[in-house]
PDB file of C-alpha atoms and ligand atoms in Angstrom:
ATOM      1  CA  UNK N   1     -25.237  31.555   0.088  1.00  0.00           C
ATOM      2  CA  UNK N   2     -23.986  33.524  -2.892  1.00  0.00           C
ATOM      3  CA  UNK N   3     -23.746  31.358  -6.021  1.00  0.00           C
ATOM      4  CA  UNK N   4     -22.176  32.543  -9.253  1.00  0.00           C
ATOM      5  CA  UNK N   5     -21.997  30.229 -12.250  1.00  0.00           C
ATOM      6  CA  UNK N   6     -19.438  30.426 -15.068  1.00  0.00           C
ATOM      7  CA  UNK N   7     -19.911  28.196 -18.093  1.00  0.00           C
ATOM      8  CA  UNK N   8     -16.392  27.077 -18.956  1.00  0.00           C
ATOM      9  CA  UNK N   9     -14.422  24.964 -21.437  1.00  0.00           C
ATOM     10  CA  UNK N  10     -15.599  23.607 -24.804  1.00  0.00           C
ATOM     11  CA  UNK N  11     -17.661  21.127 -22.731  1.00  0.00           C
ATOM     12  CA  UNK N  12     -19.852  23.913 -21.240  1.00  0.00           C
ATOM     13  CA  UNK N  13     -19.138  22.920 -17.678  1.00  0.00           C
ATOM     14  CA  UNK N  14     -20.734  24.848 -14.796  1.00  0.00           C
ATOM     15  CA  UNK N  15     -17.920  26.264 -12.691  1.00  0.00           C
ATOM     16  CA  UNK N  16     -19.277  27.877  -9.534  1.00  0.00           C
ATOM     17  CA  UNK N  17     -18.072  30.274  -6.891  1.00  0.00           C
ATOM     18  CA  UNK N  18     -19.937  29.680  -3.611  1.00  0.00           C
ATOM     19  CA  UNK N  19     -19.583  32.309  -0.906  1.00  0.00           C
ATOM     20  CA  UNK N  20     -20.732  32.938   2.636  1.00  0.00           C
ATOM     21  CA  UNK N  21     -22.674  36.210   2.780  1.00  0.00           C
ATOM     22  CA  UNK N  22     -21.485  37.003   6.312  1.00  0.00           C
ATOM     23  CA  UNK N  23     -17.771  36.229   6.183  1.00  0.00           C
ATOM     24  CA  UNK N  24     -17.041  36.617   2.425  1.00  0.00           C
ATOM     25  CA  UNK N  25     -15.219  33.284   2.558  1.00  0.00           C
ATOM     26  CA  UNK N  26     -15.598  31.385  -0.713  1.00  0.00           C
ATOM     27  CA  UNK N  27     -14.744  28.236  -2.646  1.00  0.00           C
ATOM     28  CA  UNK N  28     -14.541  27.587  -6.362  1.00  0.00           C
ATOM     29  CA  UNK N  29     -16.201  24.342  -7.421  1.00  0.00           C
ATOM     30  CA  UNK N  30     -14.680  22.718 -10.515  1.00  0.00           C
ATOM     31  CA  UNK N  31     -12.764  25.454 -12.348  1.00  0.00           C
ATOM     32  CA  UNK N  32     -12.840  23.961 -15.835  1.00  0.00           C
ATOM     33  CA  UNK N  33     -11.208  26.973 -17.488  1.00  0.00           C
ATOM     34  CA  UNK N  34     -11.468  30.799 -17.499  1.00  0.00           C
ATOM     35  CA  UNK N  35      -9.401  31.338 -14.358  1.00  0.00           C
ATOM     36  CA  UNK N  36      -8.964  35.061 -15.005  1.00  0.00           C
ATOM     37  CA  UNK N  37     -12.704  35.718 -15.273  1.00  0.00           C
ATOM     38  CA  UNK N  38     -13.328  33.732 -12.099  1.00  0.00           C
ATOM     39  CA  UNK N  39     -10.521  35.523 -10.257  1.00  0.00           C
ATOM     40  CA  UNK N  40     -11.822  38.937 -11.320  1.00  0.00           C
ATOM     41  CA  UNK N  41     -15.263  38.065  -9.923  1.00  0.00           C
ATOM     42  CA  UNK N  42     -13.737  36.867  -6.633  1.00  0.00           C
ATOM     43  CA  UNK N  43     -11.638  40.021  -6.251  1.00  0.00           C
ATOM     44  CA  UNK N  44     -14.417  42.435  -7.252  1.00  0.00           C
ATOM     45  CA  UNK N  45     -16.601  40.948  -4.528  1.00  0.00           C
ATOM     46  CA  UNK N  46     -13.869  40.934  -1.883  1.00  0.00           C
ATOM     47  CA  UNK N  47     -14.198  37.204  -1.396  1.00  0.00           C
ATOM     48  CA  UNK N  48     -11.498  35.235   0.377  1.00  0.00           C
ATOM     49  CA  UNK N  49     -10.974  32.103  -1.733  1.00  0.00           C
ATOM     50  CA  UNK N  50     -10.184  29.387   0.780  1.00  0.00           C
ATOM     51  CA  UNK N  51     -10.275  26.399  -1.557  1.00  0.00           C
ATOM     52  CA  UNK N  52     -10.703  24.903  -4.981  1.00  0.00           C
ATOM     53  CA  UNK N  53     -13.188  22.154  -4.228  1.00  0.00           C
ATOM     54  CA  UNK N  54     -13.438  19.427  -6.865  1.00  0.00           C
ATOM     55  CA  UNK N  55     -16.355  17.047  -7.439  1.00  0.00           C
ATOM     56  CA  UNK N  56     -14.179  14.871  -9.670  1.00  0.00           C
ATOM     57  CA  UNK N  57     -11.145  15.128 -11.919  1.00  0.00           C
ATOM     58  CA  UNK N  58     -12.372  15.052 -15.525  1.00  0.00           C
ATOM     59  CA  UNK N  59     -10.583  17.654 -17.627  1.00  0.00           C
ATOM     60  CA  UNK N  60     -13.624  19.908 -18.048  1.00  0.00           C
ATOM     61  CA  UNK N  61     -13.817  20.225 -14.230  1.00  0.00           C
ATOM     62  CA  UNK N  62     -10.114  20.712 -13.443  1.00  0.00           C
ATOM     63  CA  UNK N  63      -8.621  22.359 -16.561  1.00  0.00           C
ATOM     64  CA  UNK N  64      -8.526  25.765 -14.850  1.00  0.00           C
ATOM     65  CA  UNK N  65      -7.057  24.627 -11.509  1.00  0.00           C
ATOM     66  CA  UNK N  66      -3.437  25.465 -12.409  1.00  0.00           C
ATOM     67  CA  UNK N  67      -4.191  29.012 -13.532  1.00  0.00           C
ATOM     68  CA  UNK N  68      -6.594  29.741 -10.671  1.00  0.00           C
ATOM     69  CA  UNK N  69      -4.123  28.396  -8.111  1.00  0.00           C
ATOM     70  CA  UNK N  70      -1.425  30.701  -9.507  1.00  0.00           C
ATOM     71  CA  UNK N  71      -3.737  33.642  -8.744  1.00  0.00           C
ATOM     72  CA  UNK N  72      -4.758  32.296  -5.293  1.00  0.00           C
ATOM     73  CA  UNK N  73      -1.738  30.304  -4.072  1.00  0.00           C
ATOM     74  CA  UNK N  74      -3.092  30.086  -0.508  1.00  0.00           C
ATOM     75  CA  UNK N  75      -6.206  28.197  -1.580  1.00  0.00           C
ATOM     76  CA  UNK N  76      -6.447  24.514  -0.698  1.00  0.00           C
ATOM     77  CA  UNK N  77      -7.109  22.045  -3.512  1.00  0.00           C
ATOM     78  CA  UNK N  78      -9.260  19.124  -2.388  1.00  0.00           C
ATOM     79  CA  UNK N  79     -10.294  15.986  -4.300  1.00  0.00           C
ATOM     80  CA  UNK N  80     -11.311  12.429  -3.384  1.00  0.00           C
ATOM     81  CA  UNK N  81      -8.412   9.946  -3.461  1.00  0.00           C
ATOM     82  CA  UNK N  82     -10.281   7.821  -6.001  1.00  0.00           C
ATOM     83  CA  UNK N  83      -9.721  10.453  -8.698  1.00  0.00           C
ATOM     84  CA  UNK N  84      -6.106  11.259  -7.926  1.00  0.00           C
ATOM     85  CA  UNK N  85      -4.824   9.315 -10.948  1.00  0.00           C
ATOM     86  CA  UNK N  86      -7.179  11.241 -13.249  1.00  0.00           C
ATOM     87  CA  UNK N  87      -6.080  14.530 -11.675  1.00  0.00           C
ATOM     88  CA  UNK N  88      -2.350  14.063 -12.109  1.00  0.00           C
ATOM     89  CA  UNK N  89      -2.980  12.483 -15.519  1.00  0.00           C
ATOM     90  CA  UNK N  90      -4.732  15.619 -16.810  1.00  0.00           C
ATOM     91  CA  UNK N  91      -2.359  16.180 -19.778  1.00  0.00           C
ATOM     92  CA  UNK N  92      -3.211  12.677 -21.050  1.00  0.00           C
ATOM     93  CA  UNK N  93      -6.977  12.818 -20.491  1.00  0.00           C
ATOM     94  CA  UNK N  94      -7.946  14.133 -23.949  1.00  0.00           C
ATOM     95  CA  UNK N  95      -6.096  11.193 -25.509  1.00  0.00           C
ATOM     96  CA  UNK N  96      -8.135   8.540 -23.709  1.00  0.00           C
ATOM     97  CA  UNK N  97     -11.267  10.434 -24.732  1.00  0.00           C
ATOM     98  CA  UNK N  98     -10.169   9.690 -28.299  1.00  0.00           C
ATOM     99  CA  UNK N  99      -8.884  13.134 -29.288  1.00  0.00           C
ATOM    100  CA  UNK N 100      -5.737  12.916 -31.461  1.00  0.00           C
ATOM    101  CA  UNK N 101      -2.615  14.434 -29.918  1.00  0.00           C
ATOM    102  CA  UNK N 102      -1.997  16.767 -32.873  1.00  0.00           C
ATOM    103  CA  UNK N 103      -5.426  18.372 -32.323  1.00  0.00           C
ATOM    104  CA  UNK N 104      -4.963  19.223 -28.636  1.00  0.00           C
ATOM    105  CA  UNK N 105      -3.608  22.702 -29.158  1.00  0.00           C
ATOM    106  CA  UNK N 106      -6.237  23.716 -31.726  1.00  0.00           C
ATOM    107  CA  UNK N 107      -9.005  22.506 -29.387  1.00  0.00           C
ATOM    108  CA  UNK N 108      -7.576  24.295 -26.334  1.00  0.00           C
ATOM    109  CA  UNK N 109      -7.037  20.959 -24.601  1.00  0.00           C
ATOM    110  CA  UNK N 110      -3.291  21.203 -23.985  1.00  0.00           C
ATOM    111  CA  UNK N 111      -2.822  21.059 -20.216  1.00  0.00           C
ATOM    112  CA  UNK N 112       0.179  21.350 -17.945  1.00  0.00           C
ATOM    113  CA  UNK N 113       0.470  19.020 -14.948  1.00  0.00           C
ATOM    114  CA  UNK N 114      -1.809  20.414 -12.207  1.00  0.00           C
ATOM    115  CA  UNK N 115      -0.493  21.629  -8.827  1.00  0.00           C
ATOM    116  CA  UNK N 116      -0.311  19.172  -5.909  1.00  0.00           C
ATOM    117  CA  UNK N 117      -3.522  18.436  -4.030  1.00  0.00           C
ATOM    118  CA  UNK N 118      -3.649  19.768  -0.477  1.00  0.00           C
ATOM    119  CA  UNK N 119      -5.565  16.753   0.785  1.00  0.00           C
ATOM    120  CA  UNK N 120      -8.341  14.267  -0.015  1.00  0.00           C
ATOM    121  CA  UNK N 121     -12.063  14.467   0.777  1.00  0.00           C
ATOM    122  CA  UNK N 122     -13.287  12.052   3.437  1.00  0.00           C
ATOM    123  CA  UNK N 123     -16.750  10.595   2.838  1.00  0.00           C
ATOM    124  CA  UNK N 124     -19.198  12.181   5.280  1.00  0.00           C
ATOM    125  CA  UNK N 125     -16.944  15.042   6.387  1.00  0.00           C
ATOM    126  CA  UNK N 126     -18.427  18.485   6.986  1.00  0.00           C
ATOM    127  CA  UNK N 127     -16.531  21.230   5.165  1.00  0.00           C
ATOM    128  CA  UNK N 128     -17.149  24.724   6.548  1.00  0.00           C
ATOM    129  CA  UNK N 129     -17.014  27.889   4.429  1.00  0.00           C
ATOM    130  CA  UNK N 130     -17.778  30.702   6.876  1.00  0.00           C
ATOM    131  CA  UNK N 131     -21.272  29.890   8.166  1.00  0.00           C
ATOM    132  CA  UNK N 132     -21.955  27.398   5.365  1.00  0.00           C
ATOM    133  CA  UNK N 133     -21.526  23.702   6.071  1.00  0.00           C
ATOM    134  CA  UNK N 134     -21.079  21.353   3.152  1.00  0.00           C
ATOM    135  CA  UNK N 135     -21.453  17.643   3.737  1.00  0.00           C
ATOM    136  CA  UNK N 136     -19.179  15.697   1.408  1.00  0.00           C
ATOM    137  CA  UNK N 137     -20.692  12.468   0.083  1.00  0.00           C
ATOM    138  CA  UNK N 138     -18.742   9.971  -2.019  1.00  0.00           C
ATOM    139  CA  UNK N 139     -20.896   9.138  -5.071  1.00  0.00           C
ATOM    140  CA  UNK N 140     -18.854   6.885  -7.383  1.00  0.00           C
ATOM    141  CA  UNK N 141     -20.059   5.699 -10.790  1.00  0.00           C
ATOM    142  CA  UNK N 142     -19.253   8.572 -13.142  1.00  0.00           C
ATOM    143  CA  UNK N 143     -15.695   8.356 -11.807  1.00  0.00           C
ATOM    144  CA  UNK N 144     -14.286   6.326  -8.891  1.00  0.00           C
ATOM    145  CA  UNK N 145     -13.752   9.336  -6.680  1.00  0.00           C
ATOM    146  CA  UNK N 146     -16.741  11.542  -7.485  1.00  0.00           C
ATOM    147  CA  UNK N 147     -18.170  13.471  -4.519  1.00  0.00           C
ATOM    148  CA  UNK N 148     -21.155  15.786  -4.096  1.00  0.00           C
ATOM    149  CA  UNK N 149     -21.465  18.792  -1.792  1.00  0.00           C
ATOM    150  CA  UNK N 150     -24.664  19.082   0.257  1.00  0.00           C
ATOM    151  CA  UNK N 151     -25.678  22.241   2.145  1.00  0.00           C
ATOM    152  CA  UNK N 152     -28.598  20.894   4.159  1.00  0.00           C
ATOM    153  CA  UNK N 153     -29.735  24.179   5.738  1.00  0.00           C
ATOM    154  CA  UNK N 154     -29.791  25.890   2.345  1.00  0.00           C
ATOM    155  CA  UNK N 155     -31.428  22.837   0.714  1.00  0.00           C
ATOM    156  CA  UNK N 156     -28.878  22.708  -2.087  1.00  0.00           C
ATOM    157  CA  UNK N 157     -26.704  19.970  -3.579  1.00  0.00           C
ATOM    158  CA  UNK N 158     -23.804  20.446  -5.975  1.00  0.00           C
ATOM    159  CA  UNK N 159     -23.987  17.190  -7.868  1.00  0.00           C
ATOM    160  CA  UNK N 160     -21.137  17.449 -10.375  1.00  0.00           C
ATOM    161  CA  UNK N 161     -21.660  14.907 -13.144  1.00  0.00           C
ATOM    162  CA  UNK N 162     -23.738  12.398 -11.133  1.00  0.00           C
ATOM    163  CA  UNK N 163     -27.154  13.861 -11.836  1.00  0.00           C
ATOM    164  CA  UNK N 164     -28.356  16.330 -14.480  1.00  0.00           C
ATOM    165  CA  UNK N 165     -31.746  17.811 -15.309  1.00  0.00           C
ATOM    166  CA  UNK N 166     -33.286  14.915 -17.241  1.00  0.00           C
ATOM    167  CA  UNK N 167     -30.134  12.817 -17.440  1.00  0.00           C
ATOM    168  CA  UNK N 168     -27.203  11.273 -15.563  1.00  0.00           C
ATOM    169  CA  UNK N 169     -23.426  11.299 -16.004  1.00  0.00           C
ATOM    170  CA  UNK N 170     -21.754   9.143 -18.638  1.00  0.00           C
ATOM    171  CA  UNK N 171     -20.219   5.895 -17.441  1.00  0.00           C
ATOM    172  CA  UNK N 172     -18.247   4.835 -20.520  1.00  0.00           C
ATOM    173  CA  UNK N 173     -14.956   6.504 -19.545  1.00  0.00           C
ATOM    174  CA  UNK N 174     -12.287   4.742 -17.416  1.00  0.00           C
ATOM    175  CA  UNK N 175     -13.562   4.315 -13.841  1.00  0.00           C
ATOM    176  CA  UNK N 176     -17.194   4.662 -14.915  1.00  0.00           C
ATOM    177  CA  UNK N 177     -19.782   2.122 -13.699  1.00  0.00           C
ATOM    178  CA  UNK N 178     -23.479   2.474 -14.553  1.00  0.00           C
ATOM    179  CA  UNK N 179     -24.856   0.311 -11.712  1.00  0.00           C
ATOM    180  CA  UNK N 180     -22.663   2.121  -9.207  1.00  0.00           C
ATOM    181  CA  UNK N 181     -23.841   5.523 -10.472  1.00  0.00           C
ATOM    182  CA  UNK N 182     -27.516   4.535 -10.162  1.00  0.00           C
ATOM    183  CA  UNK N 183     -26.818   3.289  -6.612  1.00  0.00           C
ATOM    184  CA  UNK N 184     -25.058   6.550  -5.721  1.00  0.00           C
ATOM    185  CA  UNK N 185     -28.032   8.558  -6.981  1.00  0.00           C
ATOM    186  CA  UNK N 186     -30.745   6.423  -5.389  1.00  0.00           C
ATOM    187  CA  UNK N 187     -28.965   5.847  -2.068  1.00  0.00           C
ATOM    188  CA  UNK N 188     -27.222   9.179  -1.520  1.00  0.00           C
ATOM    189  CA  UNK N 189     -28.857  11.921  -3.607  1.00  0.00           C
ATOM    190  CA  UNK N 190     -32.594  11.110  -3.723  1.00  0.00           C
ATOM    191  CA  UNK N 191     -32.903  10.742   0.089  1.00  0.00           C
ATOM    192  CA  UNK N 192     -31.754  14.359   0.529  1.00  0.00           C
ATOM    193  CA  UNK N 193     -35.373  15.417  -0.118  1.00  0.00           C
ATOM    194  CA  UNK N 194     -37.579  16.460  -3.020  1.00  0.00           C
ATOM    195  CA  UNK N 195     -37.275  20.154  -2.179  1.00  0.00           C
ATOM    196  CA  UNK N 196     -33.486  20.216  -2.561  1.00  0.00           C
ATOM    197  CA  UNK N 197     -32.204  22.233  -5.546  1.00  0.00           C
ATOM    198  CA  UNK N 198     -29.673  20.405  -7.707  1.00  0.00           C
ATOM    199  CA  UNK N 199     -26.769  22.371  -9.194  1.00  0.00           C
ATOM    200  CA  UNK N 200     -25.232  20.112 -11.836  1.00  0.00           C
ATOM    201  CA  UNK N 201     -21.911  20.125 -13.606  1.00  0.00           C
ATOM    202  CA  UNK N 202     -23.622  20.717 -16.942  1.00  0.00           C
ATOM    203  CA  UNK N 203     -26.963  22.233 -17.935  1.00  0.00           C
ATOM    204  CA  UNK N 204     -29.772  23.793 -15.927  1.00  0.00           C
ATOM    205  CA  UNK N 205     -30.564  23.585 -12.235  1.00  0.00           C
ATOM    206  CA  UNK N 206     -33.315  21.202 -11.196  1.00  0.00           C
ATOM    207  CA  UNK N 207     -34.767  19.702  -8.001  1.00  0.00           C
ATOM    208  CA  UNK N 208     -34.516  16.229  -6.564  1.00  0.00           C
ATOM    209  CA  UNK N 209     -38.314  15.880  -6.693  1.00  0.00           C
ATOM    210  CA  UNK N 210     -38.415  16.735 -10.359  1.00  0.00           C
ATOM    211  CA  UNK N 211     -35.663  14.248 -11.198  1.00  0.00           C
ATOM    212  CA  UNK N 212     -37.132  11.518  -8.972  1.00  0.00           C
ATOM    213  CA  UNK N 213     -40.436  11.739 -10.850  1.00  0.00           C
ATOM    214  CA  UNK N 214     -39.355  12.586 -14.433  1.00  0.00           C
ATOM    215  CA  UNK N 215     -35.705  11.616 -15.029  1.00  0.00           C
ATOM    216  CA  UNK N 216     -35.898   8.610 -17.403  1.00  0.00           C
ATOM    217  CA  UNK N 217     -32.880   6.963 -15.743  1.00  0.00           C
ATOM    218  CA  UNK N 218     -34.639   7.043 -12.361  1.00  0.00           C
ATOM    219  CA  UNK N 219     -38.271   6.340 -13.342  1.00  0.00           C
ATOM    220  CA  UNK N 220     -37.462   3.138 -15.251  1.00  0.00           C
ATOM    221  CA  UNK N 221     -38.363   4.661 -18.643  1.00  0.00           C
ATOM    222  CA  UNK N 222     -34.784   4.302 -19.915  1.00  0.00           C
ATOM    223  CA  UNK N 223     -34.565   0.649 -18.860  1.00  0.00           C
ATOM    224  CA  UNK N 224     -37.983   0.015 -20.476  1.00  0.00           C
ATOM    225  CA  UNK N 225     -36.819   1.555 -23.739  1.00  0.00           C
ATOM    226  CA  UNK N 226     -33.802  -0.771 -23.781  1.00  0.00           C
ATOM    227  CA  UNK N 227     -36.118  -3.742 -23.266  1.00  0.00           C
ATOM    228  CA  UNK N 228     -38.406  -2.616 -26.070  1.00  0.00           C
ATOM    229  CA  UNK N 229     -35.615  -1.964 -28.534  1.00  0.00           C
ATOM    230  CA  UNK N 230     -35.398  -5.725 -29.014  1.00  0.00           C
TER     231      UNK N 230
HETATM  232 FE1  LIG W   1     -17.175  14.372 -15.723  1.00  0.00          FE
END
């Protein structure tokens, strides 16, 4: 698999282009911004962009969908139904994050309504990109409709904002649920195997083994620190 990462938006989100070496078919995971840079990379490499595949619909993951779709109007746009309200509500998202309306333009957070979704992810479906096969797993908790993409043969998971190197996604925004996120990680991500490389929505790559043994939210260290804080 060819993996190219673009760090996009003021939130330093990891947008990725994933491509099949054999067929040059590709997807763009979470275009947060920088559509022209992403498009130039796709065209220079003669990739055929078949879809914009979204882990979830927070603004830093979908802010570039409109512009990218204008450049690749044949691409599908796929999201879990649980995040559809967030997706179509993109222009309002900065406001519920507490950013004043008069600051949106200066911060680059003024968004137009995004283009219609092609369809919704189904939990457990296999999504083929050339010879690559991504298993789609619904992992709610950071948002209601968050999904992860697992390529079992390649031993890779694209975990969006569920799991980070040394941390987990925030759960204080609408639709967030801490207990649900921990369940998603422990029941759906950790069983994938310690050798699996984790490509997160923010920050560095890691492995499931490393997170299982050192991530304070998974080892109990975080819960212990809450208990000790009295
Ligand atoms: Fe997010």
